[in-house]
CSV table of N, CA and C in Angstrom, one decimal:
chain,number,residue,atom,x,y,z
C,21,LEU,N,-3.2,-20.3,-13.7
C,21,LEU,CA,-2.5,-19.6,-13.5
C,21,LEU,C,-1.9,-19.9,-12.1
C,22,GLY,N,-0.8,-19.3,-11.8
C,22,GLY,CA,-0.4,-19.6,-10.0
C,22,GLY,C,-1.1,-19.6,-9.0
C,23,GLU,N,-0.8,-19.1,-8.3
C,23,GLU,CA,-1.2,-18.8,-6.5
C,23,GLU,C,-1.3,-17.3,-6.0
C,24,ILE,N,-2.2,-16.9,-5.6
C,24,ILE,CA,-1.8,-15.2,-5.6
C,24,ILE,C,-0.9,-15.5,-3.8
C,25,ASN,N,0.0,-14.6,-4.3
C,25,ASN,CA,1.3,-15.0,-3.2
C,25,ASN,C,1.2,-14.0,-1.4
C,26,LEU,N,0.0,-14.9,-1.2
C,26,LEU,CA,-0.6,-14.3,0.0
C,26,LEU,C,-1.4,-15.4,1.1
C,27,GLU,N,-1.5,-15.3,2.0
C,27,GLU,CA,-2.4,-15.9,3.0
C,27,GLU,C,-4.3,-15.1,2.5
C,28,SER,N,-4.7,-15.7,1.3
C,28,SER,CA,-5.4,-14.3,0.9
C,28,SER,C,-7.1,-14.8,2.0
C,29,GLN,N,-6.8,-15.9,3.1
C,29,GLN,CA,-8.0,-16.0,3.1
C,29,GLN,C,-7.9,-15.3,4.8
C,30,GLN,N,-6.6,-14.8,5.3
C,30,GLN,CA,-6.8,-14.7,6.3
C,30,GLN,C,-6.7,-12.9,6.7
C,31,PHE,N,-8.1,-13.0,7.3
C,31,PHE,CA,-8.6,-11.5,7.3
C,31,PHE,C,-8.4,-10.8,9.1
C,32,PRO,N,-8.4,-9.7,8.7
C,32,PRO,CA,-8.4,-8.4,8.1
C,32,PRO,C,-6.3,-8.8,8.4
C,33,GLN,N,-6.2,-7.7,7.3
C,33,GLN,CA,-4.7,-7.8,6.8
C,33,GLN,C,-3.9,-6.3,7.3
C,34,VAL,N,-3.1,-6.0,8.1
C,34,VAL,CA,-2.5,-4.9,8.1
C,34,VAL,C,-1.3,-4.8,7.9
C,35,TRP,N,-1.1,-3.6,7.0
C,35,TRP,CA,0.1,-3.5,6.6
C,35,TRP,C,0.7,-2.3,7.2
C,36,ARG,N,2.0,-1.8,6.7
C,36,ARG,CA,2.7,-0.8,8.0
C,36,ARG,C,3.5,-0.5,6.8
C,37,LEU,N,4.0,1.0,6.5
C,37,LEU,CA,4.4,2.0,5.6
C,37,LEU,C,6.2,1.5,7.0
C,38,ILE,N,7.0,0.3,6.5
C,38,ILE,CA,8.5,0.5,7.4
C,38,ILE,C,9.4,1.3,6.5
C,39,LYS,N,9.0,1.8,5.0
C,39,LYS,CA,10.0,2.5,4.7
C,39,LYS,C,9.9,3.6,3.6
C,40,MET,N,10.8,4.7,4.0
C,40,MET,CA,10.4,5.3,2.0
C,40,MET,C,11.8,5.7,2.1
C,41,THR,N,12.0,5.7,0.2
C,41,THR,CA,12.8,6.3,-0.8
C,41,THR,C,12.3,7.4,-1.1
C,42,GLY,N,13.8,8.1,-2.1
C,42,GLY,CA,13.4,9.5,-2.5
C,42,GLY,C,14.0,9.0,-3.5
C,43,SER,N,13.4,9.8,-4.4
C,43,SER,CA,14.4,10.0,-5.5
C,43,SER,C,15.9,10.2,-5.8
C,44,MET,N,16.7,10.9,-4.6
C,44,MET,CA,18.1,10.6,-4.4
C,44,MET,C,18.5,10.3,-4.0
C,45,ILE,N,19.6,9.8,-4.1
C,45,ILE,CA,20.7,8.7,-3.8
C,45,ILE,C,21.0,8.1,-2.3
C,46,ASN,N,20.2,7.3,-1.8
C,46,ASN,CA,20.3,7.4,-0.7
C,46,ASN,C,20.0,8.2,1.0
C,47,SER,N,18.8,8.3,-0.4
C,47,SER,CA,17.2,8.9,0.4
C,47,SER,C,16.9,8.0,1.5
C,48,GLU,N,17.2,7.4,2.1
C,48,GLU,CA,15.9,6.5,3.1
C,48,GLU,C,15.8,6.8,4.2
C,49,THR,N,14.5,6.3,4.6
C,49,THR,CA,14.4,6.8,6.0
C,49,THR,C,13.1,5.6,6.2
C,50,THR,N,13.1,5.4,7.9
C,50,THR,CA,12.7,4.2,8.3
C,50,THR,C,12.0,4.9,9.7
C,51,GLY,N,11.0,4.1,10.1
C,51,GLY,CA,10.5,4.2,11.4
C,51,GLY,C,10.2,5.7,11.0
C,52,GLU,N,10.1,5.9,13.0
C,52,GLU,CA,10.0,7.8,12.9
C,52,GLU,C,10.1,8.4,12.5
C,53,ASN,N,11.2,8.2,11.5
C,53,ASN,CA,12.4,9.3,10.9
C,53,ASN,C,10.8,9.5,9.4
C,54,MET,N,10.2,8.6,9.1
C,54,MET,CA,9.5,8.9,7.8
C,54,MET,C,8.7,10.2,7.9
C,55,SER,N,8.4,10.5,6.6
C,55,SER,CA,7.7,12.4,6.7
C,55,SER,C,6.3,11.4,7.2
C,56,TRP,N,5.8,10.4,7.2
C,56,TRP,CA,4.2,10.5,7.5
C,56,TRP,C,4.1,8.5,8.8
C,57,GLN,N,3.4,8.6,9.0
C,57,GLN,CA,3.3,7.1,9.9
C,57,GLN,C,2.0,6.6,9.0
C,58,GLU,N,1.7,5.0,8.3
C,58,GLU,CA,0.4,5.2,7.3
C,58,GLU,C,0.2,3.4,7.7
C,59,TYR,N,-0.8,2.5,7.4
C,59,TYR,CA,-1.3,1.5,7.6
C,59,TYR,C,-2.3,1.5,6.8
C,60,ILE,N,-2.1,-0.2,6.0
C,60,ILE,CA,-3.6,-0.1,5.2
C,60,ILE,C,-4.3,-1.1,5.8
C,61,ARG,N,-5.1,-1.2,6.0
C,61,ARG,CA,-6.6,-2.5,6.9
C,61,ARG,C,-7.2,-3.0,5.7
C,62,ILE,N,-6.9,-4.4,5.2
C,62,ILE,CA,-7.1,-5.1,4.2
C,62,ILE,C,-9.1,-5.9,5.3
C,63,ASN,N,-9.6,-6.3,4.7
C,63,ASN,CA,-10.6,-6.7,5.3
C,63,ASN,C,-11.5,-7.7,5.0
C,64,ALA,N,-12.0,-8.6,4.7
C,64,ALA,CA,-11.9,-10.1,4.0
C,64,ALA,C,-13.9,-9.7,2.9
C,65,ASP,N,-14.4,-9.3,3.6
C,65,ASP,CA,-15.8,-7.7,2.4
C,65,ASP,C,-15.5,-7.1,1.6
C,66,GLY,N,-13.8,-7.1,0.4
C,66,GLY,CA,-13.4,-6.3,0.1
C,66,GLY,C,-13.2,-5.3,-0.1
C,67,THR,N,-13.5,-4.7,1.3
C,67,THR,CA,-13.0,-3.1,1.3
C,67,THR,C,-11.4,-3.2,2.2
C,68,PHE,N,-11.0,-1.7,2.4
C,68,PHE,CA,-9.9,-1.6,3.0
C,68,PHE,C,-10.0,0.1,4.3
C,69,THR,N,-9.4,0.4,4.9
C,69,THR,CA,-8.6,1.5,5.2
C,69,THR,C,-7.8,1.4,4.9
C,70,LYS,N,-7.1,3.2,4.6
C,70,LYS,CA,-5.8,3.8,4.7
C,70,LYS,C,-5.6,4.9,5.8
C,71,HIS,N,-5.1,4.4,6.2
C,71,HIS,CA,-4.7,5.2,7.9
C,71,HIS,C,-3.7,5.9,8.2
C,72,ARG,N,-2.9,7.5,7.4
C,72,ARG,CA,-2.0,8.0,7.7
C,72,ARG,C,-1.9,9.1,9.2
C,73,GLU,N,-0.8,9.4,9.7
C,73,GLU,CA,-0.8,10.2,10.5
C,73,GLU,C,0.6,11.4,10.3
C,74,GLN,N,0.5,12.4,10.3
C,74,GLN,CA,1.3,13.4,10.0
C,74,GLN,C,1.4,14.4,10.4
C,75,ASN,N,2.4,14.9,10.4
C,75,ASN,CA,1.9,16.5,11.1
C,75,ASN,C,0.9,16.8,11.9
C,76,ASN,N,0.8,15.8,13.7
C,76,ASN,CA,-0.4,15.7,14.6
C,76,ASN,C,-1.3,15.8,13.9
C,77,LYS,N,-1.7,15.2,12.5
C,77,LYS,CA,-3.0,15.2,11.8
C,77,LYS,C,-3.2,14.0,11.4
C,78,THR,N,-4.3,13.0,11.4
C,78,THR,CA,-4.7,11.9,11.0
C,78,THR,C,-5.8,11.8,9.7
C,79,ILE,N,-5.2,10.9,8.7
C,79,ILE,CA,-6.7,11.0,7.6
C,79,ILE,C,-7.0,9.3,7.4
C,80,GLU,N,-8.1,9.3,7.4
C,80,GLU,CA,-8.3,8.1,7.0
C,80,GLU,C,-9.5,8.1,5.9
C,81,VAL,N,-9.3,7.1,4.9
C,81,VAL,CA,-9.9,7.1,3.8
C,81,VAL,C,-10.3,5.1,3.6
C,82,SER,N,-11.2,4.9,2.8
C,82,SER,CA,-11.6,3.9,2.7
C,82,SER,C,-12.2,3.8,1.0
C,83,GLY,N,-12.1,2.6,0.8
C,83,GLY,CA,-12.9,1.9,-0.5
C,83,GLY,C,-13.1,0.4,-0.8
C,84,THR,N,-12.3,0.0,-1.9
C,84,THR,CA,-13.0,-1.4,-2.0
C,84,THR,C,-10.8,-1.4,-2.7
C,85,TYR,N,-11.4,-3.5,-3.2
C,85,TYR,CA,-10.0,-3.5,-3.1
C,85,TYR,C,-9.6,-4.7,-4.2
C,86,SER,N,-8.6,-5.2,-4.6
C,86,SER,CA,-8.8,-6.0,-5.7
C,86,SER,C,-7.3,-6.8,-5.2
C,87,PHE,N,-7.1,-7.8,-5.5
C,87,PHE,CA,-6.0,-9.2,-5.7
C,87,PHE,C,-5.8,-9.8,-7.3
C,88,GLU,N,-4.6,-9.4,-7.9
C,88,GLU,CA,-4.6,-10.2,-8.8
C,88,GLU,C,-3.3,-10.6,-9.4
C,89,LEU,N,-2.9,-11.6,-9.6
C,89,LEU,CA,-2.0,-12.6,-10.2
C,89,LEU,C,-1.5,-11.8,-11.7
C,90,ILE,N,0.0,-11.2,-11.6
C,90,ILE,CA,0.4,-10.5,-12.8
C,90,ILE,C,1.4,-11.7,-13.2
C,91,ASP,N,1.4,-12.3,-14.9
C,91,ASP,CA,2.2,-12.7,-15.7
C,91,ASP,C,3.2,-12.2,-16.2
C,92,PRO,N,4.4,-12.9,-16.4
C,92,PRO,CA,4.8,-13.9,-16.0
C,92,PRO,C,5.5,-13.9,-15.0
C,93,ASP,N,5.7,-13.3,-14.1
C,93,ASP,CA,6.9,-13.5,-13.3
C,93,ASP,C,6.3,-14.2,-11.2
C,94,GLN,N,4.5,-14.2,-12.2
C,94,GLN,CA,3.8,-15.0,-10.6
C,94,GLN,C,3.9,-14.1,-9.9
C,95,SER,N,4.4,-12.6,-9.2
C,95,SER,CA,4.1,-11.4,-8.6
C,95,SER,C,2.8,-11.4,-8.8
C,96,THR,N,1.9,-10.8,-7.6
C,96,THR,CA,0.6,-9.9,-6.9
C,96,THR,C,0.8,-8.6,-6.9
C,97,GLU,N,-0.8,-8.4,-7.6
C,97,GLU,CA,-0.5,-7.2,-7.3
C,97,GLU,C,-2.4,-6.6,-6.5
C,98,LEU,N,-1.7,-5.5,-5.9
C,98,LEU,CA,-3.1,-4.9,-4.6
C,98,LEU,C,-3.9,-3.7,-6.0
C,99,THR,N,-4.3,-3.9,-5.8
C,99,THR,CA,-5.3,-2.4,-6.4
C,99,THR,C,-5.8,-1.9,-5.6
C,100,LEU,N,-6.4,-0.8,-4.9
C,100,LEU,CA,-7.4,0.1,-3.6
C,100,LEU,C,-7.7,1.2,-5.4
C,101,PHE,N,-8.7,1.0,-5.1
C,101,PHE,CA,-10.1,1.5,-5.2
C,101,PHE,C,-10.4,2.5,-4.2
C,102,TYR,N,-10.6,4.0,-4.5
C,102,TYR,CA,-11.4,5.0,-4.4
C,102,TYR,C,-12.2,6.0,-4.4
C,103,GLU,N,-12.9,5.9,-3.2
C,103,GLU,CA,-14.9,6.5,-3.9
C,103,GLU,C,-14.9,7.7,-4.1
C,104,SER,N,-13.4,8.9,-3.5
C,104,SER,CA,-13.3,10.5,-3.7
C,104,SER,C,-11.8,10.6,-4.0
C,105,GLU,N,-11.1,11.6,-4.2
C,105,GLU,CA,-10.3,12.4,-3.4
C,105,GLU,C,-10.1,12.8,-2.5
C,106,SER,N,-8.5,12.3,-2.9
C,106,SER,CA,-8.1,12.9,-1.1
C,106,SER,C,-6.3,12.6,-1.2
C,107,GLU,N,-5.4,13.4,0.0
C,107,GLU,CA,-4.2,13.4,-0.6
C,107,GLU,C,-4.1,12.2,0.2
C,108,LEU,N,-4.1,10.9,0.4
C,108,LEU,CA,-3.8,9.8,0.3
C,108,LEU,C,-2.8,9.0,-1.0
C,109,ILE,N,-4.2,9.4,-2.0
C,109,ILE,CA,-3.9,8.6,-2.9
C,109,ILE,C,-2.5,9.0,-3.5
C,110,GLY,N,-1.6,8.1,-3.7
C,110,GLY,CA,-0.4,8.2,-4.7
C,110,GLY,C,-0.2,8.0,-5.5
C,111,ASN,N,0.1,7.9,-7.0
C,111,ASN,CA,-0.7,7.3,-8.5
C,111,ASN,C,0.0,7.4,-9.2
C,112,CYS,N,0.4,7.5,-10.5
C,112,CYS,CA,1.0,8.1,-11.5
C,112,CYS,C,0.5,8.5,-12.3
C,113,TYR,N,-1.1,8.3,-12.2
C,113,TYR,CA,-2.1,8.6,-13.4
C,113,TYR,C,-3.6,9.2,-12.8
C,114,ASN,N,-2.9,9.6,-11.7
C,114,ASN,CA,-4.5,11.0,-11.3
C,114,ASN,C,-5.5,10.2,-11.2
C,115,GLN,N,-6.3,8.7,-10.8
C,115,GLN,CA,-7.4,8.3,-10.9
C,115,GLN,C,-7.4,8.2,-9.6
C,116,LEU,N,-8.6,7.7,-9.3
C,116,LEU,CA,-9.5,7.2,-8.3
C,116,LEU,C,-8.1,6.1,-7.5
C,117,MET,N,-7.1,5.2,-7.8
C,117,MET,CA,-6.5,4.3,-7.3
C,117,MET,C,-5.6,4.2,-7.1
C,118,GLU,N,-4.6,3.0,-6.1
C,118,GLU,CA,-3.4,3.0,-6.7
C,118,GLU,C,-3.4,1.8,-6.6
C,119,LYS,N,-1.8,1.3,-7.3
C,119,LYS,CA,-1.2,-0.6,-7.7
C,119,LYS,C,0.0,-0.4,-6.5
C,120,TYR,N,-0.5,-1.0,-6.3
C,120,TYR,CA,0.8,-2.1,-5.2
C,120,TYR,C,1.4,-3.2,-5.5
C,121,ILE,N,2.3,-4.0,-5.3
C,121,ILE,CA,3.1,-5.5,-5.6
C,121,ILE,C,3.6,-5.7,-4.8
C,122,LEU,N,3.1,-7.1,-4.7
C,122,LEU,CA,4.0,-8.3,-3.3
C,122,LEU,C,4.6,-8.6,-3.8
C,123,PRO,N,5.7,-8.2,-3.8
C,123,PRO,CA,7.2,-9.6,-4.5
C,123,PRO,C,7.4,-10.5,-3.2
C,124,SER,N,6.6,-10.7,-1.7
C,124,SER,CA,6.9,-11.7,-1.1
C,124,SER,C,5.0,-12.0,-0.3
C,125,LYS,N,4.9,-12.2,0.1
C,125,LYS,CA,3.6,-12.5,1.1
C,125,LYS,C,3.8,-11.8,2.6
C,126,CYS,N,4.7,-10.7,3.2
C,126,CYS,CA,4.8,-10.2,3.8
C,126,CYS,C,5.4,-8.7,3.7
C,127,LYS,N,5.6,-8.8,2.2
C,127,LYS,CA,6.0,-6.9,1.8
C,127,LYS,C,5.2,-6.5,0.4
C,128,LEU,N,4.8,-5.5,0.6
C,128,LEU,CA,3.8,-4.4,-0.3
C,128,LEU,C,4.6,-3.4,-1.1
C,129,GLN,N,5.1,-3.0,-2.0
C,129,GLN,CA,5.7,-1.8,-2.3
C,129,GLN,C,4.6,-1.2,-3.3
C,130,GLY,N,5.0,0.3,-3.0
C,130,GLY,CA,4.2,1.3,-4.1
C,130,GLY,C,4.6,1.2,-5.3
C,131,THR,N,3.5,1.6,-6.0
C,131,THR,CA,4.5,2.0,-7.5
C,131,THR,C,4.3,3.7,-8.0
C,132,TRP,N,4.4,4.4,-6.8
C,132,TRP,CA,3.9,5.9,-6.9
C,132,TRP,C,4.7,6.0,-7.2
C,133,SER,N,6.1,5.1,-7.0
C,133,SER,CA,7.7,5.1,-7.1
C,133,SER,C,8.1,5.4,-8.5
C,134,TYR,N,7.5,5.0,-9.7
C,134,TYR,CA,7.6,5.0,-10.9
C,134,TYR,C,7.3,6.3,-11.6
C,135,CYS,N,6.8,7.5,-10.9
C,135,CYS,CA,7.0,8.8,-11.6
C,135,CYS,C,7.0,9.8,-10.4
C,136,ASP,N,7.8,9.9,-10.0
C,136,ASP,CA,8.7,11.1,-9.0
C,136,ASP,C,8.3,10.7,-7.7
C,137,GLY,N,7.0,9.7,-7.3
C,137,GLY,CA,6.6,10.2,-6.3
C,137,GLY,C,7.7,9.1,-4.9
C,138,PRO,N,7.6,9.4,-4.2
C,138,PRO,CA,8.2,8.4,-3.1
C,138,PRO,C,8.2,6.9,-2.7
C,139,GLY,N,9.2,6.2,-3.3
C,139,GLY,CA,8.9,4.6,-3.0
C,139,GLY,C,8.3,4.2,-1.4
C,140,LEU,N,7.2,3.3,-1.3
C,140,LEU,CA,6.7,2.6,0.1
C,140,LEU,C,7.2,1.7,0.3
C,141,GLU,N,7.2,1.2,1.6
C,141,GLU,CA,7.6,-0.4,1.2
C,141,GLU,C,6.4,-0.7,2.5
C,142,TYR,N,5.9,-1.5,2.4
C,142,TYR,CA,4.8,-2.0,3.8
C,142,TYR,C,5.8,-3.5,3.7
C,143,GLU,N,5.3,-3.7,5.6
C,143,GLU,CA,5.1,-4.8,5.4
C,143,GLU,C,4.1,-5.2,6.6
C,144,ARG,N,3.5,-7.0,6.4
C,144,ARG,CA,2.4,-7.5,6.5
C,144,ARG,C,2.4,-7.9,8.4
C,145,GLN,N,1.6,-6.9,9.6
C,145,GLN,CA,1.9,-7.1,10.5
C,145,GLN,C,1.3,-8.4,11.0
C,146,PRO,N,1.8,-8.9,12.2
C,146,PRO,CA,1.7,-10.3,12.4
C,146,PRO,C,0.3,-10.5,12.9
């Protein structure tokens, strides 16, 4: 297997939501125009926190995560595992987990869009 596609020893990692796309053509929003503001913080101890601000309300959930190298394209997948139900979980399979793809070491893409959810793109914060 190749290298996992990020500086896996650098923690914490903060991934900020920078772009949302919908199922309609040209339905892309960025920055303050997005439906919500969000970031995911990944810690060295195997835990994460997901923080969302929407409609003057802040929600935070946490859990554990894993990084996995996916063959054959050598991209990396990040899976977030939640301990309980939350409106912050966006996935296609009604489970307490989310999957993200890392096409590069500073971009993270959600997989919720595979089944009519919004396309979510995150950028690693310095």
